[in-house]
Coordinates of C-alpha atoms in Angstrom, one line a residue:
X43 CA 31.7 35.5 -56.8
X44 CA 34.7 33.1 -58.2
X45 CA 36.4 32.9 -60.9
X46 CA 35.9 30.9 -63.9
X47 CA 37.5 28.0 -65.4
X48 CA 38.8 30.5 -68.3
X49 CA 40.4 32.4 -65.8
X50 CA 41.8 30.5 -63.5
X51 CA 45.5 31.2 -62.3
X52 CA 48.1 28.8 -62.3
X53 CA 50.4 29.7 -58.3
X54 CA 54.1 29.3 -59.7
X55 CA 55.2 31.0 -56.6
X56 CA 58.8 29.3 -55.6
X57 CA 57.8 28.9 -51.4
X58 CA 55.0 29.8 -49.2
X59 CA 57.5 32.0 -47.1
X60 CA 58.0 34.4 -50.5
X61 CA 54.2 35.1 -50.4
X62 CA 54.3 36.1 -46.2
X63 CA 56.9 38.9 -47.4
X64 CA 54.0 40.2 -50.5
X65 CA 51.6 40.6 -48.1
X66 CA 52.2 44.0 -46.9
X67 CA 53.2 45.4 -50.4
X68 CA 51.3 48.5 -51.1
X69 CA 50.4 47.2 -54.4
X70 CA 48.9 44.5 -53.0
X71 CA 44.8 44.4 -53.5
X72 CA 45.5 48.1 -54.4
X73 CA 47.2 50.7 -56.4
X74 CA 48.9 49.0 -59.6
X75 CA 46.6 45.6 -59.0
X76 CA 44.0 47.3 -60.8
X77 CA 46.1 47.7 -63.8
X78 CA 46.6 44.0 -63.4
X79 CA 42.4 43.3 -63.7
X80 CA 42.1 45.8 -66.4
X81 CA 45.2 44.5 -68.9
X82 CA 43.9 40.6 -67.8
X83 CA 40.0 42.3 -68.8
X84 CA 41.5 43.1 -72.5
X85 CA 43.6 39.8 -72.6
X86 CA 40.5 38.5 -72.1
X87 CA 38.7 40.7 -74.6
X88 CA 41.3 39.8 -77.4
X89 CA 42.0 36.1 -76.8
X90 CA 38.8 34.6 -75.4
X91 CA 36.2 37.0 -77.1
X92 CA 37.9 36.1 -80.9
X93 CA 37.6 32.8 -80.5
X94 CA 34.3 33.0 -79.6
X95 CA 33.6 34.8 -82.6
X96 CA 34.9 32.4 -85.0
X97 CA 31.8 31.6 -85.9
X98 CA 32.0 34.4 -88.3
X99 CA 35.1 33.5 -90.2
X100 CA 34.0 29.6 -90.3
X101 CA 31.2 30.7 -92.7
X102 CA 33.3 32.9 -94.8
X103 CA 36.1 29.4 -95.1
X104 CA 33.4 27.1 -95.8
X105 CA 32.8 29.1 -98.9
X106 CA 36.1 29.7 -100.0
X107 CA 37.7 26.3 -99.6
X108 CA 34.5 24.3 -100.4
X109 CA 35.6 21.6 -97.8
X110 CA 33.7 19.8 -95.0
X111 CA 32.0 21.3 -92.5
X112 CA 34.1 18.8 -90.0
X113 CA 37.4 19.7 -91.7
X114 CA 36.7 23.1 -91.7
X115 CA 35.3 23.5 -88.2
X116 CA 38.9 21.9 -87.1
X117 CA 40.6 25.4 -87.6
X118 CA 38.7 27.4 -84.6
X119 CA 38.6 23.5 -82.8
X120 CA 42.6 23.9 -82.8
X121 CA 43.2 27.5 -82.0
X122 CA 40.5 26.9 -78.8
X123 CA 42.0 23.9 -77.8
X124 CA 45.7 24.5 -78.3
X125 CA 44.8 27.6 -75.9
X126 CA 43.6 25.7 -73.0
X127 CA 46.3 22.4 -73.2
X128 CA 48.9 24.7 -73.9
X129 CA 47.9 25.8 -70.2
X130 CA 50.2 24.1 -67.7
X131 CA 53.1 23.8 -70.1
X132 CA 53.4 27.4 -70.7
X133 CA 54.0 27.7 -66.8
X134 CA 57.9 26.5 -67.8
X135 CA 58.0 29.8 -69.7
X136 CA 56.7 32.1 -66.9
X137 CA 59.5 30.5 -64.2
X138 CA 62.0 30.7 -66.9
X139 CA 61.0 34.4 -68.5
X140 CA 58.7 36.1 -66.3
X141 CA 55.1 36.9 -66.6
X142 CA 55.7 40.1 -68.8
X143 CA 58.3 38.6 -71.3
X144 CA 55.6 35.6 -71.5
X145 CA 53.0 37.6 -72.5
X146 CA 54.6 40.1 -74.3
X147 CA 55.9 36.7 -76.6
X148 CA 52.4 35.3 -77.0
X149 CA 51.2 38.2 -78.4
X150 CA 53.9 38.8 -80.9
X151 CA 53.2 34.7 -81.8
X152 CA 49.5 35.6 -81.7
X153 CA 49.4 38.4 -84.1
X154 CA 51.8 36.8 -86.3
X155 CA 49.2 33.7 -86.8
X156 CA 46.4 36.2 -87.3
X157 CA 48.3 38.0 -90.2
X158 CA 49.9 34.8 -91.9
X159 CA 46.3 33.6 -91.8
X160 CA 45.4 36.2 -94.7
X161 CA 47.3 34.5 -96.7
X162 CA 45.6 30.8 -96.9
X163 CA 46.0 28.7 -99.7
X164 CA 43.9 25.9 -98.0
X165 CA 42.4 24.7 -94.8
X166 CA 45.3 22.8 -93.6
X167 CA 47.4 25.8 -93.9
X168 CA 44.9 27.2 -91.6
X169 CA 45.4 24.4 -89.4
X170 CA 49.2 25.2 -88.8
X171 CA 49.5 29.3 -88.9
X172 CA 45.6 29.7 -87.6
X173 CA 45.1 26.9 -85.7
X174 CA 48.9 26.2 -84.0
X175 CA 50.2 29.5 -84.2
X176 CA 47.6 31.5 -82.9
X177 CA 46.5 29.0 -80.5
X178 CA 49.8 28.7 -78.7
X179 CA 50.2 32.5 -79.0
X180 CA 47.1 33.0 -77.2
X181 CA 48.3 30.4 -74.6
X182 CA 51.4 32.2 -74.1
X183 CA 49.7 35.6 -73.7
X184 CA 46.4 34.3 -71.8
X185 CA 48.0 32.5 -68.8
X186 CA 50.6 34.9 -67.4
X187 CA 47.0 37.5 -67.3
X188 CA 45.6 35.3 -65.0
X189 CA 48.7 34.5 -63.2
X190 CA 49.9 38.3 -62.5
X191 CA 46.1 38.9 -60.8
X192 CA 46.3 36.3 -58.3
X193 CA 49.5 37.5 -57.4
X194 CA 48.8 41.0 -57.2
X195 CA 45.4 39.9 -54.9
X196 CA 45.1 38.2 -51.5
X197 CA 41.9 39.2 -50.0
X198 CA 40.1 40.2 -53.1
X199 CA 41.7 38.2 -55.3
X200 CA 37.8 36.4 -56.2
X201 CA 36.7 39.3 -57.2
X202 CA 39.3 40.7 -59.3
X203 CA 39.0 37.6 -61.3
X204 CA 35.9 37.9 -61.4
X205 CA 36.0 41.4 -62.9
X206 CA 38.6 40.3 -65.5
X207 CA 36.8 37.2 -66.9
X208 CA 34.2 39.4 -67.5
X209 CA 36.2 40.7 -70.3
X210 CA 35.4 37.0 -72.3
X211 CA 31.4 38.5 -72.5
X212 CA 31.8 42.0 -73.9
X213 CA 35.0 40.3 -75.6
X214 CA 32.2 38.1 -77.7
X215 CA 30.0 40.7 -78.6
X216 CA 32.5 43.1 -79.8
X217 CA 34.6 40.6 -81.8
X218 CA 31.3 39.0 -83.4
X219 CA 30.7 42.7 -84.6
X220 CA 33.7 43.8 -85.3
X221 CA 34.6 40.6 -87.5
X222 CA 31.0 40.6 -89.5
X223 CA 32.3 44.4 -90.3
X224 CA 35.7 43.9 -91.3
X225 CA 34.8 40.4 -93.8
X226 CA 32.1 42.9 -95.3
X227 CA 33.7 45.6 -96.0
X228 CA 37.3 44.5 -96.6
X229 CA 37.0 40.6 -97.0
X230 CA 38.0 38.1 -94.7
X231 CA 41.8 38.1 -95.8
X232 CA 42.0 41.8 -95.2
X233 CA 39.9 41.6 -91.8
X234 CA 42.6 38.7 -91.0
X235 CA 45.0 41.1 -91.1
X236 CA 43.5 43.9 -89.6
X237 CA 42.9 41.8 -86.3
X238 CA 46.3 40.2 -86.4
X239 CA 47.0 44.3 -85.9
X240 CA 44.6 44.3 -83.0
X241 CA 46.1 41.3 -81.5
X242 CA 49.6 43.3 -80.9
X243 CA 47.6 44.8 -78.1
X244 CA 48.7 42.0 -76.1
X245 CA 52.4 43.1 -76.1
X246 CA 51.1 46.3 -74.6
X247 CA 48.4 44.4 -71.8
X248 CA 51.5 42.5 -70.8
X249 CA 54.0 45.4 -70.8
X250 CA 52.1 46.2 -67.5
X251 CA 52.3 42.8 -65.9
X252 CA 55.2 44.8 -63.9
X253 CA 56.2 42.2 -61.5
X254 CA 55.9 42.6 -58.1
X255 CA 59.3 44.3 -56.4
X256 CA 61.1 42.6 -53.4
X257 CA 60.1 44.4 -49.8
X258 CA 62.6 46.0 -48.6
X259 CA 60.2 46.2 -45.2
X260 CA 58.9 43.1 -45.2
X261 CA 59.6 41.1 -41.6
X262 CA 60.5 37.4 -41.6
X263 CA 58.4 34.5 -39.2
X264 CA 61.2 36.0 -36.0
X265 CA 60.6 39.7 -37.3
X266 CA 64.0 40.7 -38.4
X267 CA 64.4 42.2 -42.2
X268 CA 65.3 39.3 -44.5
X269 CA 67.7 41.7 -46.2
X270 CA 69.6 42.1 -43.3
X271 CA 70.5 38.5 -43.0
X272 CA 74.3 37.7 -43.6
X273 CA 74.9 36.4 -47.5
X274 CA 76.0 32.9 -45.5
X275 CA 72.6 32.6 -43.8
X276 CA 70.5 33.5 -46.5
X277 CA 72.0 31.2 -48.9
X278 CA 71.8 28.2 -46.1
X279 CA 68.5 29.0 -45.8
X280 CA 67.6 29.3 -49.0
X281 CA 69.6 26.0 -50.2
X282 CA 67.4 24.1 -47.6
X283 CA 64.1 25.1 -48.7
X284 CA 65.2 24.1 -52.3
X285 CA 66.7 21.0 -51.2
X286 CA 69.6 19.2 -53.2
X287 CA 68.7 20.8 -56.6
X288 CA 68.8 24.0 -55.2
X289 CA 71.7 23.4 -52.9
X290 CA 73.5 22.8 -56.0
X291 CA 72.5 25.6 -57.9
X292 CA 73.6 27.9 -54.7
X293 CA 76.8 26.6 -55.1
X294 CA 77.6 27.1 -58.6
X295 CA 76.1 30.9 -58.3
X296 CA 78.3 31.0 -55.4
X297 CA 81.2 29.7 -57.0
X298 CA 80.5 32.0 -60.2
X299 CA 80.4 34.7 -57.8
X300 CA 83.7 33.9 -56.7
X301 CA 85.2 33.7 -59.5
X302 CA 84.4 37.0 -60.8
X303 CA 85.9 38.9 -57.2
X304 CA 89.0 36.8 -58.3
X305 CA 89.5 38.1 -61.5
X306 CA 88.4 41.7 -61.0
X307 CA 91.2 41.6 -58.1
X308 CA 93.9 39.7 -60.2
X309 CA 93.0 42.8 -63.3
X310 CA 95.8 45.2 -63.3
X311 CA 95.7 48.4 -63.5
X312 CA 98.6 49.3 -65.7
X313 CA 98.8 49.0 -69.5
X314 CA 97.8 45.4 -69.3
X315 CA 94.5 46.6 -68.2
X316 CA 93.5 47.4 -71.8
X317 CA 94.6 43.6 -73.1
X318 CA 92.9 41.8 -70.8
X319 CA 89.7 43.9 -71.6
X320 CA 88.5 40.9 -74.4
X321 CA 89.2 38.4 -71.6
X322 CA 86.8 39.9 -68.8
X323 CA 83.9 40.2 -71.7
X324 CA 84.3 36.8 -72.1
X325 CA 84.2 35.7 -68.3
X326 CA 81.0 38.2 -68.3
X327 CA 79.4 36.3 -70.8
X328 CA 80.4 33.1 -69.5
X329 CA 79.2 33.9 -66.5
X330 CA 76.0 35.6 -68.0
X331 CA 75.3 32.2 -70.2
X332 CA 75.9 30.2 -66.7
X333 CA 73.6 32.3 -65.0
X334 CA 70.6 31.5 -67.7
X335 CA 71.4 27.7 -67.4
X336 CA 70.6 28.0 -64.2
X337 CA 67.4 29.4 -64.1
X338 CA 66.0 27.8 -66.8
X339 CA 67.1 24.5 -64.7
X340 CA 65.2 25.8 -62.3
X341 CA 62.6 27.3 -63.8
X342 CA 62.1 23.4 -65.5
X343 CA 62.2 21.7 -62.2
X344 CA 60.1 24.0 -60.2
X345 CA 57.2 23.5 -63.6
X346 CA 58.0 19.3 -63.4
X347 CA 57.7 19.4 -59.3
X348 CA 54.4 21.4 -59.4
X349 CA 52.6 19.2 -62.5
X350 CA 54.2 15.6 -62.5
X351 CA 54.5 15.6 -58.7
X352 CA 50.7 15.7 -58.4
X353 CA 50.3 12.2 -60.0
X354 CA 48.8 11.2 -56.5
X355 CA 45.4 13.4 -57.8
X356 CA 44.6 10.6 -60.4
X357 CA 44.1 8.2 -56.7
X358 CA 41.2 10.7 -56.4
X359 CA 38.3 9.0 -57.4
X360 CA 36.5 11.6 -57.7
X361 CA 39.0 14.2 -59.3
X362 CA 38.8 11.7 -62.1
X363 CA 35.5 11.5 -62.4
X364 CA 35.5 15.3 -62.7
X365 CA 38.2 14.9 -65.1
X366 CA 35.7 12.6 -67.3
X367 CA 33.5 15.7 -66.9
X368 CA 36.0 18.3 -68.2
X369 CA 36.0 15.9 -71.3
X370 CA 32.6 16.3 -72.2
X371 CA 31.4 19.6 -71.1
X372 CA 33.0 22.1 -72.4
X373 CA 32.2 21.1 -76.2
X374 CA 28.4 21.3 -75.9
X375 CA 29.6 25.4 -75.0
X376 CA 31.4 25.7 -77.7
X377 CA 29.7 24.0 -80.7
X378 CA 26.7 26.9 -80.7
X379 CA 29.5 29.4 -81.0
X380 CA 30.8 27.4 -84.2
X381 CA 28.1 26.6 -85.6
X382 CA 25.1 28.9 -84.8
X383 CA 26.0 31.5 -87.9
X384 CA 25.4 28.5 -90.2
X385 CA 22.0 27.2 -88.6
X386 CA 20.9 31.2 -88.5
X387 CA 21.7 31.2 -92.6
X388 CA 19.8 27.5 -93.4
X389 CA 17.0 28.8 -91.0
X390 CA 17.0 31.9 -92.8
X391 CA 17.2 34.2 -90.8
X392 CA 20.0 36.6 -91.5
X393 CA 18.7 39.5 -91.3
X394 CA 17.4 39.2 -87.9
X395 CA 20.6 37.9 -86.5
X396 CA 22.4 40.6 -88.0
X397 CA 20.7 43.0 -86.1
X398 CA 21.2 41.0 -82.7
X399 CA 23.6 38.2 -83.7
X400 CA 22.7 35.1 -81.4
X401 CA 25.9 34.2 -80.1
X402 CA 25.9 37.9 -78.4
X403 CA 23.1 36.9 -76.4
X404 CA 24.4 33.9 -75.1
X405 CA 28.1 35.9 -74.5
X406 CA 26.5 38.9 -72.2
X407 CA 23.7 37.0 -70.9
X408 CA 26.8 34.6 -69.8
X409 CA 28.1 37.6 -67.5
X410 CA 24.9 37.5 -65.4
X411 CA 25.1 34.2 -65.1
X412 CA 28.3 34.3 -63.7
X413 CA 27.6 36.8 -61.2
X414 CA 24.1 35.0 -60.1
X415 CA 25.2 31.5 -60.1
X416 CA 28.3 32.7 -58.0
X417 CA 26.1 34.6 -55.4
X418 CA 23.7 32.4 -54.8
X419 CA 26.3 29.6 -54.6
X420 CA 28.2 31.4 -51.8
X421 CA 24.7 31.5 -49.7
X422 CA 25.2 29.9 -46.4
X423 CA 22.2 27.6 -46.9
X424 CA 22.8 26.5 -50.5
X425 CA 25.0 23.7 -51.2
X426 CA 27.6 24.4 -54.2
X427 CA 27.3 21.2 -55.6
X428 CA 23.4 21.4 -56.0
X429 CA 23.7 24.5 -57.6
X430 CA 26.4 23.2 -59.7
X431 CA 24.6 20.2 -61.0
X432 CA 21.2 22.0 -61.9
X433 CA 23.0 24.5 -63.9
X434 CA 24.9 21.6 -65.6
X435 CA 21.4 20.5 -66.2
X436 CA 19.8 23.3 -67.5
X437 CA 22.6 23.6 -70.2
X438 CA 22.2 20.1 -71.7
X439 CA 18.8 20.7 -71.7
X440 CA 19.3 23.8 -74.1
X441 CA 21.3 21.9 -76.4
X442 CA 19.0 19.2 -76.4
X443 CA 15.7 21.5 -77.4
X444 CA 17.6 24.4 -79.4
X445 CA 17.5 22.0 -82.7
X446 CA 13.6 22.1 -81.9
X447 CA 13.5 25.5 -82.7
X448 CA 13.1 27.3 -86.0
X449 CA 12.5 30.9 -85.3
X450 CA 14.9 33.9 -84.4
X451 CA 12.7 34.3 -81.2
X452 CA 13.1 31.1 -80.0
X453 CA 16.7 30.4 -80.7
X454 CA 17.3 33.6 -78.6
X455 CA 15.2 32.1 -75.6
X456 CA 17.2 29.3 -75.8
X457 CA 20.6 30.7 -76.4
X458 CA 20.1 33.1 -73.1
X459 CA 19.2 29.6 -71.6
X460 CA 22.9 28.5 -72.9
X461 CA 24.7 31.4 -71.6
X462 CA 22.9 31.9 -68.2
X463 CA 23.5 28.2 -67.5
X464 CA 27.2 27.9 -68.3
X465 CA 27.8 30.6 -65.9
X466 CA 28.5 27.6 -63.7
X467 CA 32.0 28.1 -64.8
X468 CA 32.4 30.2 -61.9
X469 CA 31.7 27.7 -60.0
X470 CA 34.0 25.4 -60.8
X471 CA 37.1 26.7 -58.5
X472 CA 35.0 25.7 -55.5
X473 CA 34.0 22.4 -56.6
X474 CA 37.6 21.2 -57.2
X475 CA 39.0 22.8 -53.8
X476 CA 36.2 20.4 -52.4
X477 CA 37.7 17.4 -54.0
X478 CA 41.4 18.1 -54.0
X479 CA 41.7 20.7 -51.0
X480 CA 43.2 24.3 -51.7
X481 CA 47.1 22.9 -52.1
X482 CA 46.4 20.9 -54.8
X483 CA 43.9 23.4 -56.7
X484 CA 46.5 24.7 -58.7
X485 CA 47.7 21.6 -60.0
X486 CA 44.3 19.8 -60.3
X487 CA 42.9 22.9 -62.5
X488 CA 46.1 22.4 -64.5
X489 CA 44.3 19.2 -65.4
X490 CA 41.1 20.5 -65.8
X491 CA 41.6 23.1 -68.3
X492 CA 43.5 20.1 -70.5
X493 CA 40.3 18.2 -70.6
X494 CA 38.6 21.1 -71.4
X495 CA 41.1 22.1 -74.2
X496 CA 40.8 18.2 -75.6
X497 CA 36.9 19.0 -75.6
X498 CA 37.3 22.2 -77.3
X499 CA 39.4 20.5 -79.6
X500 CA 37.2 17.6 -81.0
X501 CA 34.1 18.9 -80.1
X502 CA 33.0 21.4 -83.2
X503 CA 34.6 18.7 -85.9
X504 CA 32.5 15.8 -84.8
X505 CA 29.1 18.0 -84.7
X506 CA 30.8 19.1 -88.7
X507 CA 31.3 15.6 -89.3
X508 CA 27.9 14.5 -88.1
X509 CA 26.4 17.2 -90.3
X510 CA 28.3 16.2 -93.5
X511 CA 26.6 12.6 -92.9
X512 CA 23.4 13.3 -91.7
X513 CA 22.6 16.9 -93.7
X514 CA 21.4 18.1 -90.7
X515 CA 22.7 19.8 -87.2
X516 CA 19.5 17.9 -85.1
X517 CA 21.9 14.7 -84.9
X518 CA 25.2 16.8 -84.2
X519 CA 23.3 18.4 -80.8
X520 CA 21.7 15.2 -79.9
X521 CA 24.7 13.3 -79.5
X522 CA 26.4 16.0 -77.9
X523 CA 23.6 16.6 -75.5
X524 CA 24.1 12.5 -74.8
X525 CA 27.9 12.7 -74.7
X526 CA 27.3 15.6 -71.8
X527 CA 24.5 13.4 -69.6
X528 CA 27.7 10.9 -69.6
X529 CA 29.9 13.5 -68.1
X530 CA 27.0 14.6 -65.8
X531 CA 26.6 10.9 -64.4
X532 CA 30.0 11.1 -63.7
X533 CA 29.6 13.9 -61.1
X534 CA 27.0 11.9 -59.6
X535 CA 29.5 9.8 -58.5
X536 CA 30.3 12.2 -55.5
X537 CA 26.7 12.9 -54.1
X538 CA 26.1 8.9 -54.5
X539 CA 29.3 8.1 -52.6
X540 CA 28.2 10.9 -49.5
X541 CA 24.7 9.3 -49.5
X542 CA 26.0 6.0 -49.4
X543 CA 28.8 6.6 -46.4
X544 CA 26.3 8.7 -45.0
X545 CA 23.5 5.7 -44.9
X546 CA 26.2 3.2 -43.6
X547 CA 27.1 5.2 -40.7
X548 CA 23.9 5.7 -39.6
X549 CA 23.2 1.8 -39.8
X550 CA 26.4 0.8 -37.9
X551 CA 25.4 3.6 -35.4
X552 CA 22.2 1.7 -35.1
X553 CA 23.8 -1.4 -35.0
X554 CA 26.2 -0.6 -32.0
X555 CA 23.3 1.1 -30.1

């Protein structure tokens, strides 16, 4: 099984050599790990399964703002997409602050969106404390989850995020209940406010993203402890593998350390002592200031080396093709989640979606299909890329027919049809090691979840905007459904190409014979 593309890790691990010393940590694929699946399973609960859920609260704005289904829908557009192209530049924050501080921060920012939320005047308020804030809380808490498992993982590292994006499922199904409880009882301002309370359950999921402590056993590449090394050595070497940057910001540390032997030596220890007190808090602070200019210098190249330096990715043809994808895909996922609680009230059909709300069915059935897709996928004798397409498929053929139907028991056919085929997520690590290779996966998925965030982001206020012309949702998952055969024919591109090189080496082979 592999992880999805919700829960994919971005490596902001400084050198390959640093990862050789984690390997025989205790922690590692053991002991506190587990904590690390099960506070990334309630990130994942939180973040992921409320904004699947905001179907709920798009019904409740619609009638209390009166505005356009296309206007309105761009509230849960923003916080979904801010989330996911947020992505890559919130990995500046995790080499500057840390993975705990990071999340601990986005779900302070997260919370406070939700609670400032309950007090809307209008749907572009929405738009900045709903919409922004939440959005780039939920960034800020969501990433640095995903991050701490694949560090705390090496050989099972596919299944612990496997385990944790499970989390997005049951996430769905509570939050849809939960939320329809809290805007019945309590009103939708109140049940703002009670899940802006909720969210502060990130601060404590990222309270035990406990980094992973230096080994003090841990052998380098000639087996001799690293800690032994002389304080020369070790800055040499470590000055090399950062080249001039980093030989520059070994030398100012250096220097600073200096600096401070020198004046704790030159401090008397008479009288004086005292008076020179105020001076020696303000080389410590100095010092202390220098210290975080450095790191976030760092921290900022270390972010611009791993994401701008993979410009040579866009001379993949094919990477760009699955960019193209990424563009269209993931908004024919998203637009039943938006917009199914208003197609189950036109159809009528409240009552039995109350008892088994529809988008529930398409988040748990998603689980299984998660787990199948990524099982049969790893078979030796099935080809990831066949298995890929036909579940890519299979989902734009349930948006295509779910306008068709009219009835509670069809809809839930074709929703399970939604949620089963989009487990194809799972796949997607796989396919873009194929086209990239493994050193630039991290990098490439960077990219990938930005055209996914783009997707989220438009997708639900053009089917609202299509609706508000038309009068009808038919049109909005028709042109979607077209919109996603486009992205489909561009991952044709790569069997076309093999069959193609394929056919023209057999005919030159042919030819030399």
């Amino acid at each position: 099984m592999y992880t999805s593309h919700e829960d994919i890790g971005y490596d902001f691990e400084d050198d390959p050599k640093d990862k050789k010393t984690l390997k025989p940590h205790p922690d590692i694929d053991g002991g506190w790990a587990w904590m690390m699946v099960l506070s990334s399973f309630f990130v994942h609960i939180l973040i992921m399964g409320s904004q699947m859920a905001l179907g709920i609260l798009n019904v409740e704005w619609l009638e209390e703002f009166h505005q356009s289904r296309g206007l309105t829908a761009w509230v849960s557009s923003l916080s979904m997409g801010i989330t996911l192209i947020v992505g890559p530049f919130i990995g500046l924050f995790i080499n500057t602050c840390g993975c705990r501080r990071t999340a601990i921060i986005g779900g302070l920012v997260n919370s406070l969106g939700w609670v400032l939320s309950a007090y809307a005047a209008n749907v572009h308020y929405l738009f900045i404390t709903f919409g922004v804030t939440a959005g780039f809380g939920s960034g800020m808490a969501y990433l640095p989850a995903v991050v701490m498992v694949g560090r705390y993982f090496q050989k099972r590292r596919a299944l612990a995020q496997g385990l944790s994006t499970t989390g997005t499922g049951f996430g769905t199904f509570l939050m849809t209940v939960l939320l329809k409880y809290l805007c019945a009882e309590y009103g939708w301002r109140n049940a703002m406010f009670i899940q802006g309370a909720v969210s502060l359950n990130l601060c404590v999921c990222g309270a035990l993203m406990r980094p992973l402590a230096p080994q003090k056993e841990g052998q380098d590449a000639v087996g001799r402890d690293p800690q032994a090394l002389p304080a020369h050595a070790a800055t040499a070497e470590c000055a090399k593998s950062r080249g001039p940057r980093g030989r520059a910001a070994e030398t100012e540390d250096t220097r600073a350390r200096e600096e401070e032997a020198v004046g704790d030596l030159a401090a008397p220890a008479g009288p004086e002592k005292a008076g020179r007190a105020k001076d020696m808090c303000a080389f410590r602070l100095l010092k202390t200031v220098s210290q975080l200019t450095l790191r976030v210098r760092k921290g900022f190249w270390d972010w611009y080396a791993g994401y701008f330096g993979a410009a040579s990715l866009f001379t993949n043809r094919m990477f760009v093709a699955f960019i193209f994808w990424a563009l269209f895909a993931y908004s024919s996922f998203v637009i039943p989640f938006i917009h199914l609680p208003e197609i189950v009230n036109l159809y009528n059909l409240s009552e039995q979606n109350d008892v088994f709300p529809l988008t529930s069915i398409i988040a748990i059935v998603h689980i299984f299909g998660k787990v199948i897709l990524g099982i049969v996928a790893d078979l030796p004798c099935i080809s990831v890329w066949n298995v890929f397409l036909m579940a890519n498929f299979t989902l734009v053929l349930s948006i295509f027919i779910l306008p068709l139907m009219h009835t509670y028991a069809s809809l839930a056919v074709v929703c399970a049809l939604i949620g089963f085929s989009s487990g194809y997520f799972s796949l997607m690590p796989v396919v873009t090691e194929d086209l990239v290779g493994i050193e630039h996966l991290a990098n490439a998925y960077g990219i990938i979840i930005c055209a996914n965030g783009i997707s989220a982001l438009l997708g639900p206020p053009f089917a609202g905007w299509i609706y508000d012309i038309t009068q009808k949702y038919d049109y909005s998952f028709y042109i979607c459904g077209l919109l996603y055969l486009v992205g489909i024919f561009f991952l044709l591109i790569q069997p076309c190409i093999r069959i193609i090189e394929q056919s023209r080496k057999k005919y030159m082979g042919g030819a030399r014979v």
